[in-house]
Amino acid sequence: MQFLAEKISYIGISGKNIMRNGEIADLFEQIADVLEFKGENSFRVNAYRKSARIIREYPEDVEMLWKEDRLTEIPGVGQGIADHIMEYLKTGKIQQYQEVLSGMPEGILDLINIPNIGPKTVSLFYNRLDIKNLDDLEKEIKKGTILNLPGMGEKKIENIKKGIIFFKEKQKKKRISLGIALPIVKEIIDYMKPGVEKISACGSLRRMKETIGDIDILTTGENHKDIIETFINFPKKENIIAKGQTKASIIVKEHHLQVDLRVVDNSSYGSALLYFTGSKEHNIKLRGLAKDKGFKISEYGIFKGDEKIAGQTEESVYDVLNMQFIPPELREDRGEIEAAINHKLPHLVKINDILGDMHSHTNYSDGMDTIETMVQLAIKHGYKFIVISDHTKTSKIANGMDEEKLKKRNKEIDIIQEKYPEIKIVKAVEIDILGDGQLDYSDEILKDIEFVIGAIHQGFQKNVTERMIKAIKNPFLDIIAHPTGRLISGRKGYDINLDEVISAAVEYNVALEINAYFDRLDLNDINIIKAKNRGAMFSIGTDSHNAGMLKYMEFGISMARRGWLEKNDILNCYQWNNMPRRNKK
Ligand code: DGT
Ligand code: CA
Ligand code: CA
């Protein structure tokens, strides 16, 4: 089944190239951290941070821009930053940064990467207590010496301890976001396709899990040896770690990710796909069920005694067991096998059910594109509406709008609306939930805003649950954005009691966001299931900061499908005027 390949070409992620934007953005963020640790002036530090963010979200591949000598076309990227990018792409490092790093204890970088400890705090620890690495830090926390440093208190230290646990877990797992892995697998599949009969990703990637440990690819074809040869010669490989008759593994340069390839015969493609898609837990339960019925399942097929009964397709295997076909996103042993036996699987939401995007930014706040560009792209996606939700005044870093600017933006939306009658342009805001739970505009202003998205952008560890619930009680709030605040690349998220927030959201008919940006995927599958079981409504938003990001809807859909959602659970699947939402304006 060409399921994944089709899906990827549908969303058209990043064309032929693996985008190296994320890699470069990570590097610039690291440079900013190190400079901040060294006490460099904040202007310089912020310049790197800003470049990192812009490059991460820029829809075109920096490597391609470099080759076409167009790096400075990226807004906010001057010659200095462009030179750094070029040097890195050419040589794999930035000399000036190497010099900054020299003489700095190695463990400092780890410390900086621990959530809830910023570079300034690391510098304080280092200068006052000679803390050079995580070991040192844990020792000093035990001794209690940290408590005597300026700005430290019990609560702060609790947060640091939580950050350390999170950091250690992440080090252990080293998983990357689905959104980073998908373009890589697409490139490999495109590269392999001419020499194989069938090819599909499997493993966690085919299940569209939020993070991926390694990439698994399954193929069939005449000449197994040639297929393996082609694979291990993938131009972007860094290393070959295994090579056999029917399988091989390489590491690709991007994120040093492992890719496992298996080659099987056509006649067992379906059962191999089933086996290698997993999850392991799903497979184990399925095998047990088959055994109870007198069958045996392996990667080669489903057998009765020595006789192979089926296996060419996945459907054929589920059929023999008298079950519905189970979509890969559900294969986690969370009740899907029982549901399939009873022919009661949910009708999972599909990308084509989505009628619009519920969360996007323009250059009226921190987006890169104009309202018109966003609207044009939304029309290209076939959308019936797009929610334009710029930031509000307290989000200064995000260039949030004050009341005057909001008016001006809404006027512009009116003008553009006339020009594009085929799409509803929703005048919305992503409003800050302030330190006391109030929203960033008065009710007088809020009552005229068509869609109000509440979000926490500061004070991640301070009374977040209470603040969110208070915001939910504001009659003008429609949804809560990225409810847990976590970032897959390494931020733990708010200190929040999600159960209480879900209950309040259900009570007051406020929807919960599935933020589709690949570093967020927030809510994720587990939290979606939890919220759905309590009767919550959902809203999928890409949080686009440029028009190219609208395509990330696919990742939001993946989370929704993994969360067992059907189209009536999701605001995006209704016409704008028919949404079962709290406020209709
Ligand atoms: P990952 O890579 O950590 O994101 O997760 P997966 O699910 O891709 O796991 P991976 O790459 O270790 O294995 C790919 C699939 O192969 C897995 O989903 C199911 C299958 N598989 C691997 N090892 C076993 C096993 O010991 N038993 C069974 N039944 N299946 C396995
Ligand atoms: Ca895998
Ligand atoms: Ca694997």
XYZ file of C-alpha atoms and ligand atoms in Angstrom:
618
model
C 0.000 0.000 0.000
C 1.380 3.381 -1.013
C -0.323 5.030 1.925
C 2.517 7.110 3.286
C 4.111 8.085 0.010
C 0.739 9.346 -1.154
C 0.185 11.266 2.006
C 3.520 12.972 1.704
C 3.080 13.966 -1.881
C -0.341 15.309 -1.000
C 1.121 17.746 1.492
C 4.099 18.406 -0.755
C 6.556 18.805 2.057
C 9.737 20.561 1.029
C 9.968 19.264 -2.522
C 13.032 17.169 -3.251
C 15.404 18.354 -0.587
C 15.820 17.583 3.033
C 15.525 21.009 4.570
C 18.561 21.934 6.623
C 16.843 24.951 8.157
C 16.200 23.223 11.470
C 19.807 22.171 11.833
C 21.045 25.719 11.235
C 18.399 27.233 13.496
C 19.500 24.872 16.289
C 23.087 25.956 15.793
C 22.229 29.659 15.940
C 20.212 29.117 19.086
C 23.175 27.380 20.600
C 25.421 30.289 19.623
C 22.969 32.724 21.221
C 22.966 30.634 24.410
C 26.737 30.501 24.581
C 27.081 34.232 23.959
C 24.525 34.926 26.650
C 26.388 32.628 29.020
C 29.544 34.626 28.287
C 27.736 37.878 29.061
C 27.747 39.261 25.515
C 25.476 42.217 24.904
C 21.861 41.294 24.449
C 21.642 42.924 21.047
C 24.043 40.418 19.578
C 22.442 37.512 21.418
C 18.985 38.453 20.196
C 20.189 38.843 16.631
C 21.124 35.132 16.627
C 17.894 34.108 18.308
C 15.844 36.045 15.829
C 17.725 34.585 12.864
C 17.248 31.102 14.318
C 13.521 31.529 14.507
C 13.184 33.021 11.030
C 15.342 30.325 9.452
C 13.495 27.531 11.249
C 10.179 28.711 9.906
C 11.339 29.825 6.461
C 9.534 27.778 3.827
C 12.514 27.406 1.465
C 15.578 25.269 2.044
C 18.573 27.370 3.138
C 20.972 25.084 1.331
C 19.184 25.763 -1.925
C 19.061 29.503 -1.216
C 22.803 29.431 -0.589
C 23.454 27.642 -3.890
C 21.361 30.232 -5.673
C 23.082 33.029 -3.784
C 19.761 34.158 -2.313
C 20.394 33.820 1.421
C 19.946 37.517 2.118
C 16.457 37.308 0.630
C 15.376 35.805 3.942
C 13.947 38.770 5.840
C 16.160 39.696 8.791
C 19.178 37.764 7.478
C 22.006 40.176 6.772
C 25.388 39.512 5.217
C 26.980 38.502 8.541
C 24.463 35.756 9.248
C 24.480 34.726 5.571
C 28.278 34.300 5.763
C 27.882 32.078 8.823
C 25.321 29.934 7.026
C 27.568 29.597 3.976
C 30.573 28.683 6.079
C 28.582 26.055 7.939
C 27.114 24.496 4.802
C 30.537 24.399 3.162
C 32.710 23.243 6.063
C 30.308 21.856 8.663
C 31.365 24.438 11.242
C 31.638 28.149 11.979
C 35.175 29.144 12.894
C 34.179 32.177 14.929
C 31.847 30.058 17.013
C 34.542 27.421 17.552
C 36.689 30.196 19.019
C 33.911 31.307 21.329
C 33.549 27.718 22.499
C 37.237 27.152 23.126
C 38.151 27.217 26.782
C 34.578 26.653 27.825
C 33.986 23.483 29.886
C 32.134 20.906 27.790
C 29.385 20.252 30.313
C 28.212 23.859 30.148
C 26.335 23.209 26.900
C 24.364 20.433 28.606
C 23.502 22.748 31.474
C 22.259 25.407 29.085
C 20.031 22.843 27.399
C 18.275 21.843 30.621
C 14.740 23.274 30.662
C 14.062 25.917 33.326
C 17.732 26.957 33.482
C 18.712 29.789 31.174
C 22.257 30.680 30.097
C 22.365 33.500 32.660
C 21.625 31.115 35.509
C 24.237 28.670 34.217
C 26.722 31.514 34.221
C 25.788 32.355 37.828
C 26.283 28.717 38.848
C 29.606 28.558 37.055
C 31.027 31.812 38.382
C 29.865 31.429 41.963
C 30.024 27.682 42.580
C 32.291 26.467 39.786
C 29.505 24.228 38.462
C 30.816 22.880 35.139
C 28.453 20.051 34.326
C 25.287 18.241 35.305
C 27.072 16.146 37.943
C 28.390 19.278 39.663
C 24.941 20.825 39.573
C 23.231 17.815 41.123
C 25.850 17.705 43.893
C 25.384 21.388 44.740
C 21.592 21.018 44.721
C 21.958 18.171 47.242
C 24.271 20.251 49.397
C 21.817 23.125 49.324
C 24.434 25.706 48.310
C 22.392 26.818 45.297
C 19.715 28.172 47.591
C 22.115 30.897 48.761
C 22.577 32.341 45.293
C 20.693 35.479 44.324
C 17.316 34.837 42.705
C 17.139 31.211 43.870
C 14.284 29.884 45.989
C 12.716 26.519 46.861
C 10.246 26.773 43.978
C 12.936 27.677 41.462
C 15.040 24.734 42.560
C 12.040 22.409 42.294
C 11.673 23.564 38.688
C 15.345 23.008 37.995
C 15.043 19.471 39.354
C 12.085 18.818 37.065
C 14.099 20.225 34.173
C 16.955 17.833 34.946
C 14.631 14.821 34.910
C 13.204 15.940 31.575
C 16.672 16.528 30.137
C 17.881 13.071 31.179
C 14.828 11.379 29.677
C 15.391 13.226 26.441
C 19.088 12.330 26.338
C 18.126 8.710 26.745
C 15.585 8.748 23.979
C 16.970 11.176 21.431
C 13.780 11.097 19.413
C 12.979 13.634 16.730
C 9.719 15.161 15.647
C 7.580 13.436 13.023
C 7.724 16.695 11.083
C 11.495 16.477 10.762
C 11.554 12.768 9.896
C 8.855 12.866 7.198
C 10.749 14.952 4.635
C 13.814 12.757 5.146
C 11.887 9.557 4.460
C 10.237 11.178 1.471
C 13.606 11.939 -0.032
C 14.825 8.394 0.523
C 11.647 6.900 -0.956
C 11.908 9.159 -4.031
C 15.516 8.110 -4.437
C 14.759 4.378 -4.127
C 11.544 4.306 -6.146
C 12.933 3.766 -9.672
C 14.621 0.494 -8.611
C 11.870 -1.140 -6.543
C 8.381 -2.522 -7.040
C 6.707 -1.436 -3.830
C 8.030 0.809 -1.130
C 6.593 2.226 2.076
C 7.742 3.669 5.330
C 6.709 1.593 8.302
C 7.422 1.691 12.052
C 6.496 4.697 14.148
C 6.676 6.941 11.094
C 3.859 5.153 9.309
C 1.896 5.251 12.541
C 2.549 9.020 12.463
C 3.762 9.019 16.019
C 4.736 12.452 17.359
C 8.376 11.482 17.663
C 10.462 9.001 15.737
C 13.342 6.905 17.058
C 14.498 5.610 13.691
C 13.075 5.356 10.195
C 11.968 1.982 8.854
C 11.430 1.336 5.153
C 10.056 -1.782 3.494
C 10.481 -2.628 -0.198
C 9.876 -5.392 -2.701
C 11.613 -5.889 -6.034
C 13.270 -8.319 -8.408
C 16.858 -7.972 -7.319
C 17.321 -7.708 -3.584
C 21.048 -7.214 -3.876
C 20.701 -4.180 -6.138
C 18.117 -2.643 -3.853
C 20.427 -2.969 -0.863
C 23.340 -1.516 -2.892
C 21.265 1.467 -3.958
C 20.173 2.067 -0.394
C 23.622 2.039 1.174
C 24.763 4.477 -1.515
C 22.165 7.060 -0.590
C 24.048 10.320 -1.245
C 23.255 11.811 2.146
C 24.386 8.838 4.198
C 26.919 9.447 6.910
C 27.621 5.818 7.790
C 26.650 2.293 6.868
C 25.981 0.378 10.042
C 24.722 -2.941 8.704
C 24.460 -4.661 5.349
C 22.934 -8.090 4.707
C 21.002 -10.040 2.060
C 17.592 -8.648 2.931
C 18.269 -5.753 5.229
C 20.602 -2.840 5.782
C 20.907 0.175 8.020
C 22.479 3.555 7.415
C 22.816 6.795 9.335
C 21.853 9.897 7.374
C 23.588 13.222 7.900
C 20.473 15.053 8.978
C 20.056 14.658 12.722
C 22.262 11.542 12.501
C 19.092 9.564 12.080
C 19.158 5.791 11.558
C 17.291 4.322 8.605
C 16.524 0.582 8.468
C 15.633 -1.012 5.145
C 14.070 -4.427 4.613
C 13.502 -6.158 1.297
C 10.855 -8.892 1.051
C 9.065 -10.890 -1.658
C 5.935 -9.449 -3.169
C 3.807 -12.285 -1.831
C 4.540 -11.342 1.772
C 4.536 -7.559 1.391
C 1.317 -7.090 3.383
C 2.308 -9.238 6.331
C 5.786 -7.682 6.395
C 4.238 -4.221 6.321
C 1.983 -5.182 9.193
C 4.892 -6.619 11.144
C 7.268 -3.701 10.625
C 4.650 -1.033 11.117
C 4.041 -2.212 14.646
C 3.582 -1.124 17.211
C 5.172 -4.036 18.911
C 2.284 -4.063 21.396
C -0.277 -4.171 18.580
C 1.585 -7.016 16.898
C 1.837 -9.062 20.050
C -1.877 -8.774 20.729
C -2.716 -9.594 17.107
C -0.491 -12.663 17.124
C -2.143 -13.875 20.328
C -5.570 -13.451 18.808
C -4.523 -15.327 15.666
C -3.131 -18.161 17.760
C -6.432 -18.483 19.657
C -8.153 -18.930 16.315
C -5.661 -21.551 15.162
C -3.576 -19.299 12.883
C -0.012 -18.186 12.959
C 1.126 -14.710 11.859
C 4.682 -13.863 10.950
C 6.324 -11.285 8.727
C 5.932 -13.839 5.877
C 2.191 -14.309 6.059
C -0.711 -15.743 7.999
C -0.657 -19.553 8.150
C -2.931 -22.438 9.046
C -0.526 -25.259 9.837
C 1.984 -25.090 6.987
C -0.405 -23.529 4.557
C -0.126 -19.812 3.863
C -3.618 -18.366 3.666
C -2.914 -14.682 3.115
C -0.264 -11.983 3.386
C 0.007 -10.095 0.140
C -1.857 -7.163 1.615
C -2.460 -6.025 5.174
C -6.206 -6.127 4.521
C -5.975 -9.814 3.670
C -4.456 -10.576 7.074
C -7.050 -8.612 9.046
C -9.707 -10.254 6.856
C -8.691 -13.771 7.802
C -9.076 -12.736 11.435
C -12.523 -11.370 10.629
C -11.539 -7.858 11.652
C -11.802 -4.412 10.128
C -8.631 -2.995 8.598
C -6.942 -0.941 11.341
C -5.425 2.366 10.201
C -1.717 2.521 11.159
C -2.265 5.547 13.435
C -4.399 3.430 15.772
C -2.031 0.468 16.092
C -0.911 1.056 19.668
C -2.977 -1.553 21.544
C -5.283 1.087 22.944
C -8.490 -0.820 22.242
C -8.262 -0.762 18.439
C -8.097 -4.551 18.123
C -11.249 -5.055 20.195
C -12.994 -2.289 18.232
C -11.976 -3.861 14.912
C -13.289 -7.278 15.983
C -16.638 -5.679 16.797
C -16.517 -3.639 13.583
C -16.702 -0.478 15.642
C -13.563 1.400 14.645
C -14.049 5.170 14.509
C -14.359 6.869 11.128
C -11.118 8.754 11.560
C -10.925 12.341 10.350
C -9.189 12.771 6.973
C -7.262 15.700 5.547
C -10.074 16.308 3.056
C -12.529 16.855 5.916
C -10.641 19.996 6.931
C -12.372 23.135 5.718
C -9.991 25.710 7.133
C -7.060 26.591 9.353
C -7.875 27.754 12.880
C -4.644 29.550 13.851
C -2.325 31.717 11.760
C -0.250 34.897 11.957
C 0.503 37.693 9.526
C 2.932 40.584 9.413
C 0.515 42.465 11.671
C 2.304 40.605 14.482
C 5.192 38.161 14.060
C 4.141 36.431 10.842
C 6.249 36.928 7.736
C 3.516 37.166 5.123
C 0.748 39.637 4.426
C -2.886 38.845 5.050
C -3.413 38.578 1.321
C -0.613 36.042 0.831
C -1.974 33.907 3.656
C -5.444 34.059 2.149
C -4.220 33.139 -1.325
C -2.404 30.083 0.013
C -5.421 29.081 2.083
C -7.502 29.186 -1.092
C -4.910 26.972 -2.792
C -5.367 24.478 0.037
C -9.048 24.440 -0.877
C -10.089 26.060 2.392
C -13.444 27.691 3.033
C -12.074 29.839 5.863
C -8.839 30.932 7.476
C -8.517 32.227 11.016
C -6.077 35.138 11.133
C -5.024 35.232 14.763
C -2.240 37.732 15.353
C -0.701 38.216 18.774
C -1.864 40.877 21.219
C -0.005 43.719 22.912
C 1.595 41.946 25.882
C 3.464 39.619 23.534
C 6.046 42.269 22.773
C 8.619 39.858 21.362
C 5.950 38.695 18.936
C 5.195 42.287 17.941
C 1.683 41.944 19.412
C -1.066 44.318 18.294
C -2.472 47.039 20.507
C -6.118 48.025 20.069
C -5.333 50.583 17.383
C -3.348 48.161 15.294
C -6.083 45.558 15.668
C -8.552 48.029 14.166
C -6.212 48.738 11.302
C -5.715 45.031 10.626
C -9.430 44.353 10.688
C -9.997 47.127 8.165
C -7.451 45.537 5.897
C -9.149 42.157 6.322
C -12.427 43.777 5.208
C -10.812 45.046 2.037
C -9.191 41.713 1.233
C -12.410 39.878 2.083
C -14.166 41.765 -0.707
C -11.518 40.676 -3.135
C -11.753 36.973 -2.171
C -15.422 36.148 -1.566
C -14.724 32.420 -1.943
C -13.124 32.247 1.516
C -14.173 33.554 4.921
C -11.318 35.510 6.509
C -11.830 35.330 10.255
C -10.782 38.351 12.320
C -9.222 36.635 15.278
C -6.493 37.073 17.864
C -4.181 34.805 19.783
C -4.561 36.653 23.038
C -2.204 36.515 25.982
C -3.548 35.007 29.173
C -1.920 37.348 31.641
C -0.336 36.614 35.008
C -3.681 36.973 36.793
C -5.711 35.017 34.236
C -7.197 38.137 32.641
C -7.098 38.423 28.874
C -4.957 41.038 27.170
C -7.906 43.107 25.816
C -10.996 44.388 27.616
C -14.316 42.607 27.103
C -15.478 45.696 25.225
C -12.878 44.948 22.527
C -13.172 41.155 22.765
C -16.881 41.095 22.080
C -16.287 42.222 18.503
C -13.489 39.791 17.735
C -14.755 36.852 15.703
C -12.572 34.181 17.246
C -10.493 34.414 20.405
C -7.614 32.019 20.984
C -6.210 32.179 24.516
C -2.570 31.322 25.098
C 0.015 31.405 27.845
C 3.219 33.014 26.614
C 4.878 33.946 29.883
C 5.062 32.677 33.417
C 5.086 29.003 32.405
C 5.448 27.754 35.944
C 3.171 30.235 37.696
C -0.435 29.253 38.483
C -0.971 28.149 34.926
C -3.966 25.936 35.741
C -5.782 28.710 37.620
C -4.985 31.269 34.928
C -6.245 29.023 32.147
C -9.454 28.219 33.983
C -10.059 31.884 34.642
C -9.509 32.613 30.967
C -11.908 29.791 30.026
C -14.561 31.462 32.159
C -14.252 34.649 30.121
C -17.333 34.426 27.895
C -15.456 35.645 24.825
C -12.769 32.978 24.774
C -13.219 30.307 22.090
C -10.224 28.015 22.385
C -7.061 27.387 24.380
C -3.950 27.259 22.195
C -1.176 24.666 22.647
C -2.598 23.644 26.038
C 0.513 22.024 27.523
C 3.131 24.389 26.088
C 5.700 21.659 25.481
C 8.174 21.789 22.615
C 9.400 18.480 21.229
C 12.857 19.962 20.658
C 13.212 20.476 24.381
C 10.790 22.434 26.487
C 8.905 20.632 29.128
C 5.762 22.721 28.983
C 3.669 24.467 31.584
C 3.350 23.347 35.122
C -0.292 22.483 34.607
C -3.035 20.170 35.771
C -4.404 19.286 32.365
C -7.325 17.274 33.759
C -8.703 20.357 35.477
C -8.245 22.478 32.378
C -10.020 19.859 30.243
C -12.945 19.734 32.674
C -13.310 23.508 32.631
C -13.043 23.633 28.847
C -15.806 21.030 28.516
C -18.004 22.812 31.054
C -17.698 26.192 29.319
C -17.712 24.852 25.766
C -14.205 26.034 24.991
C -12.339 23.943 22.415
C -8.810 22.663 22.914
C -6.219 23.203 20.247
C -4.264 20.561 18.444
C -1.359 22.764 17.431
C -0.021 21.245 14.221
C 3.379 22.939 14.203
C 5.806 20.030 14.207
C 7.716 21.114 17.273
C 4.500 21.436 19.284
C 1.955 18.716 18.346
C 0.099 19.892 21.407
C -2.307 18.370 22.430
C -0.739 15.060 21.519
C -2.488 11.714 20.994
C -2.700 10.643 24.641
C -4.068 13.991 25.770
C -6.527 14.067 22.886
C -7.915 10.667 23.895
C -8.188 11.858 27.473
C -9.989 15.055 26.462
C -12.267 13.303 23.986
C -13.361 10.827 26.628
C -14.499 13.782 28.701
C -16.431 15.269 25.809
C -14.055 17.977 24.630
C -14.180 19.716 21.266
C -10.985 20.278 19.262
C -9.555 22.891 16.929
C -6.605 22.150 14.664
C -4.352 25.108 13.898
C -1.017 25.260 12.153
C 0.077 28.381 14.035
C 1.572 29.411 10.691
C 4.060 32.267 10.758
C 4.327 32.177 6.978
C 2.077 30.834 4.254
C 4.319 27.820 3.613
C 3.546 26.556 7.096
C -0.133 26.010 6.299
C 0.888 22.582 4.997
C 1.670 21.426 8.544
C -2.065 20.763 8.942
C -1.139 17.181 8.057
C 0.672 16.719 11.364
C -2.330 18.048 13.277
C -4.514 15.538 11.438
C -2.071 12.787 12.361
C -2.390 13.652 16.047
C -6.178 13.816 15.709
C -6.278 10.402 14.027
C -3.983 8.933 16.671
C -6.407 10.438 19.192
C -9.336 8.540 17.597
C -11.065 11.731 16.466
C -13.833 11.819 13.904
C -14.761 14.864 11.905
C -17.565 15.954 14.209
C -15.048 16.304 17.066
C -13.152 19.028 15.228
C -14.216 22.632 14.601
C -12.257 22.765 11.324
C -14.592 20.204 9.768
C -17.660 22.450 10.002
C -18.573 25.392 7.812
C -17.647 28.623 9.592
C -21.292 29.443 10.342
C -22.159 25.983 11.626
C -19.413 25.407 14.138
C -20.630 24.037 17.447
C -18.697 26.656 19.332
C -19.338 28.864 22.269
C -19.619 32.169 20.487
C -21.105 32.784 17.135
C -20.248 36.201 15.862
P 10.714 4.037 17.049
O 11.669 3.673 15.973
O 11.294 3.941 18.411
O 10.096 5.364 16.835
O 9.504 2.973 17.067
P 9.146 1.825 16.017
O 7.769 1.370 16.341
O 9.396 2.308 14.642
O 10.108 0.660 16.425
P 11.336 -0.042 15.697
O 11.990 0.830 14.701
O 12.193 -0.595 16.786
O 10.674 -1.285 14.979
C 9.850 -1.131 13.854
C 8.711 -2.095 13.931
O 9.160 -3.440 13.834
C 7.951 -2.037 15.242
O 7.006 -1.021 15.284
C 7.342 -3.400 15.271
C 8.366 -4.266 14.633
N 9.174 -4.913 15.668
C 10.418 -4.607 16.034
N 10.856 -5.413 17.004
C 9.829 -6.240 17.291
C 9.647 -7.316 18.211
O 10.511 -7.676 18.990
N 8.426 -7.925 18.195
C 7.443 -7.547 17.341
N 6.275 -8.164 17.367
N 7.591 -6.566 16.488
C 8.761 -5.914 16.443
Ca 11.415 2.999 13.844
Ca 14.007 0.374 13.287
